[in-house]
Amino acid sequence: MKMSSVSIESTTSGPYIRTAIDDLPPYSAGRSVRDAAGEGAAARTLLGLAANEGPYGPFPAATAAAAKQIENANLYPESGFRSLRRELAEFLGVDVARVAVGAGGIGLIHHLSVALLDEGSNIVTCTPTFHAYALDARKQGATTRTTPVRADGSYDLAAMLELIDERTRIVYVCNPNNPTGGIVGRQELLDFIDAVPASTTVVVDEAYFEYARSAGYPDTIADAAFARPNVVTLRTFSKAYGLAGLRVAYLVGSEALIGAVQKVQSNYEVTSVALAAARASLPDTEELARRIELNADGRRRLVEALDRLGFEPLEPHANFLYLRPGDGKAFAKALEAEGIIVRPANAMGDPSGVRITVGSPDQVTETIEALTRMVNASS
Ligand SMILES: Cc1ncc(COP(=O)(O)O)c(C=O)c1O
């Protein structure tokens, strides 16, 4: 029997693809030791400090829980991620209906974009910043309006207010900001939220919350003043908890926003192994505090060394430092020649800057030695 073909005149030879994603660049990840080895660098020992990963691996309890859970990998993860959501709610002192869990902060930013951004709408951010916001906006056919960060690398909230219009669906506040490390304070953030229209969602991205310890840095989950219908906070297990490879993060916000994210996310997107590791990590506040202390110490040593070498890094508040040597790519290339891979900030909107992750104490020593060699080689 002959099948009758559907008679639609096709003007192209392939499948229909939304024009919104024409020319969409792929997510640009920090260069890894694996990437360098693939280019033949295997003979040298390289240290990867380009992705702001925690340097210590998972917490011991998380490793044990993940190993045990993998024995049940034939079973689907818990539907709705209820146990981790309940334990996070308890840990954070909020109602469980205000908590969503997803496959990394990147996954949750994607879901917020799908849930909130129509074709022709816009988002407001600062530059340079985490580039997933603008990429995900583009996928939805939305545009990005942006203004430079302040001199200290923090989001310029006053300038952002000027960019908001009736089509603005999301304003991001990356706090501390990646890659510059600057922070906005509690009162200015509250004043900003007061001034944002009720129909615009404020996403406070606190991927580096655990590392930020300055007085005045807001805790937008514990502080009830931030519990507003149009505010949501993002945190992740990828950084201070050392679980970047397992992909698990969470949002805390109004029930309306959390419900919207849960509608668009896929049911089993966080694996059972990731859920087990995250649940085992949460109670170990001592291990978290130990790692935060080590980071603060390494950060201080790196600032001193960079100052001594004449680079004037911005004041850091997370697990990385930011400097503007003029040509971020050239700086990264020269430092890689000394064995350290760091992240030029061009993909995040600042070709003049470079970001260096704070490693373990030994890695900090290695970084300082490599920086010193690099400077000596060029003088
Ligand atoms: C500011 C910021 N937000 C979110 C993320 C997403 O992290 P993940 O998807 O690993 O949870 C990152 C990762 O580097 C980040 O820097």
JSON list of C-alpha atoms and ligand atoms in Angstrom, two decimals, residues 27 51-53 102-109 129-133 174-179 205-208 234-239 243-245 247-250 320 343 348 355, ligand 1:
[
{"chain": "A", "resi": 27, "resn": "TYR", "atom": "CA", "xyz": [27.24, 27.41, 27.08]},
{"chain": "A", "resi": 51, "resn": "ALA", "atom": "CA", "xyz": [35.36, 26.75, 37.20]},
{"chain": "A", "resi": 52, "resn": "ASN", "atom": "CA", "xyz": [35.02, 27.82, 40.87]},
{"chain": "A", "resi": 53, "resn": "GLU", "atom": "CA", "xyz": [34.71, 24.21, 41.98]},
{"chain": "A", "resi": 102, "resn": "GLY", "atom": "CA", "xyz": [16.69, 20.93, 40.50]},
{"chain": "A", "resi": 103, "resn": "ALA", "atom": "CA", "xyz": [19.61, 19.62, 38.47]},
{"chain": "A", "resi": 104, "resn": "GLY", "atom": "CA", "xyz": [22.04, 22.38, 39.37]},
{"chain": "A", "resi": 105, "resn": "GLY", "atom": "CA", "xyz": [21.60, 26.13, 39.43]},
{"chain": "A", "resi": 106, "resn": "ILE", "atom": "CA", "xyz": [21.97, 26.09, 35.66]},
{"chain": "A", "resi": 107, "resn": "GLY", "atom": "CA", "xyz": [18.96, 23.79, 35.44]},
{"chain": "A", "resi": 108, "resn": "LEU", "atom": "CA", "xyz": [16.91, 26.01, 37.74]},
{"chain": "A", "resi": 109, "resn": "ILE", "atom": "CA", "xyz": [17.80, 29.18, 35.80]},
{"chain": "A", "resi": 129, "resn": "THR", "atom": "CA", "xyz": [28.05, 38.31, 35.13]},
{"chain": "A", "resi": 130, "resn": "PHE", "atom": "CA", "xyz": [27.07, 34.65, 34.95]},
{"chain": "A", "resi": 131, "resn": "HIS", "atom": "CA", "xyz": [26.29, 34.14, 31.27]},
{"chain": "A", "resi": 132, "resn": "ALA", "atom": "CA", "xyz": [23.56, 31.47, 31.70]},
{"chain": "A", "resi": 133, "resn": "TYR", "atom": "CA", "xyz": [20.99, 34.22, 32.39]},
{"chain": "A", "resi": 174, "resn": "CYS", "atom": "CA", "xyz": [24.08, 37.76, 41.37]},
{"chain": "A", "resi": 175, "resn": "ASN", "atom": "CA", "xyz": [25.31, 38.13, 44.94]},
{"chain": "A", "resi": 176, "resn": "PRO", "atom": "CA", "xyz": [28.28, 37.65, 45.24]},
{"chain": "A", "resi": 177, "resn": "ASN", "atom": "CA", "xyz": [28.61, 38.33, 41.53]},
{"chain": "A", "resi": 178, "resn": "ASN", "atom": "CA", "xyz": [30.39, 35.82, 39.32]},
{"chain": "A", "resi": 179, "resn": "PRO", "atom": "CA", "xyz": [33.03, 36.70, 38.04]},
{"chain": "A", "resi": 205, "resn": "ASP", "atom": "CA", "xyz": [21.55, 34.13, 42.75]},
{"chain": "A", "resi": 206, "resn": "GLU", "atom": "CA", "xyz": [23.46, 33.07, 45.87]},
{"chain": "A", "resi": 207, "resn": "ALA", "atom": "CA", "xyz": [25.51, 30.25, 44.34]},
{"chain": "A", "resi": 208, "resn": "TYR", "atom": "CA", "xyz": [28.42, 31.44, 46.53]},
{"chain": "A", "resi": 234, "resn": "LEU", "atom": "CA", "xyz": [19.01, 30.26, 44.20]},
{"chain": "A", "resi": 235, "resn": "ARG", "atom": "CA", "xyz": [21.66, 28.22, 46.07]},
{"chain": "A", "resi": 236, "resn": "THR", "atom": "CA", "xyz": [23.67, 25.19, 44.99]},
{"chain": "A", "resi": 237, "resn": "PHE", "atom": "CA", "xyz": [25.51, 22.14, 46.32]},
{"chain": "A", "resi": 238, "resn": "SER", "atom": "CA", "xyz": [28.11, 22.61, 43.55]},
{"chain": "A", "resi": 239, "resn": "LYS", "atom": "CA", "xyz": [30.47, 24.98, 45.33]},
{"chain": "A", "resi": 243, "resn": "LEU", "atom": "CA", "xyz": [29.09, 18.27, 44.51]},
{"chain": "A", "resi": 244, "resn": "ALA", "atom": "CA", "xyz": [29.43, 20.05, 41.13]},
{"chain": "A", "resi": 245, "resn": "GLY", "atom": "CA", "xyz": [29.62, 16.76, 39.25]},
{"chain": "A", "resi": 247, "resn": "ARG", "atom": "CA", "xyz": [24.15, 18.47, 39.72]},
{"chain": "A", "resi": 248, "resn": "VAL", "atom": "CA", "xyz": [21.90, 19.47, 42.59]},
{"chain": "A", "resi": 249, "resn": "ALA", "atom": "CA", "xyz": [20.72, 22.93, 43.64]},
{"chain": "A", "resi": 250, "resn": "TYR", "atom": "CA", "xyz": [17.63, 24.58, 45.13]},
{"chain": "A", "resi": 320, "resn": "PHE", "atom": "CA", "xyz": [37.44, 33.28, 43.50]},
{"chain": "A", "resi": 343, "resn": "ARG", "atom": "CA", "xyz": [39.11, 31.83, 33.44]},
{"chain": "A", "resi": 348, "resn": "MET", "atom": "CA", "xyz": [30.90, 36.87, 30.72]},
{"chain": "A", "resi": 355, "resn": "ARG", "atom": "CA", "xyz": [38.95, 35.07, 37.40]},
{"chain": "B", "resi": 1, "resn": "LIG", "atom": "C1", "xyz": [26.51, 32.72, 39.82]},
{"chain": "B", "resi": 1, "resn": "LIG", "atom": "C2", "xyz": [26.27, 31.29, 39.51]},
{"chain": "B", "resi": 1, "resn": "LIG", "atom": "N1", "xyz": [25.02, 30.83, 39.56]},
{"chain": "B", "resi": 1, "resn": "LIG", "atom": "C3", "xyz": [24.73, 29.56, 39.31]},
{"chain": "B", "resi": 1, "resn": "LIG", "atom": "C4", "xyz": [25.72, 28.67, 38.99]},
{"chain": "B", "resi": 1, "resn": "LIG", "atom": "C5", "xyz": [25.31, 27.29, 38.65]},
{"chain": "B", "resi": 1, "resn": "LIG", "atom": "O1", "xyz": [25.93, 26.31, 39.35]},
{"chain": "B", "resi": 1, "resn": "LIG", "atom": "P1", "xyz": [25.41, 24.81, 39.27]},
{"chain": "B", "resi": 1, "resn": "LIG", "atom": "O2", "xyz": [24.63, 24.65, 38.01]},
{"chain": "B", "resi": 1, "resn": "LIG", "atom": "O3", "xyz": [26.63, 23.99, 39.29]},
{"chain": "B", "resi": 1, "resn": "LIG", "atom": "O4", "xyz": [24.54, 24.63, 40.49]},
{"chain": "B", "resi": 1, "resn": "LIG", "atom": "C6", "xyz": [27.05, 29.09, 38.91]},
{"chain": "B", "resi": 1, "resn": "LIG", "atom": "C7", "xyz": [28.13, 28.17, 38.53]},
{"chain": "B", "resi": 1, "resn": "LIG", "atom": "O5", "xyz": [29.26, 28.48, 38.34]},
{"chain": "B", "resi": 1, "resn": "LIG", "atom": "C8", "xyz": [27.33, 30.44, 39.18]},
{"chain": "B", "resi": 1, "resn": "LIG", "atom": "O6", "xyz": [28.57, 30.92, 39.13]}
]
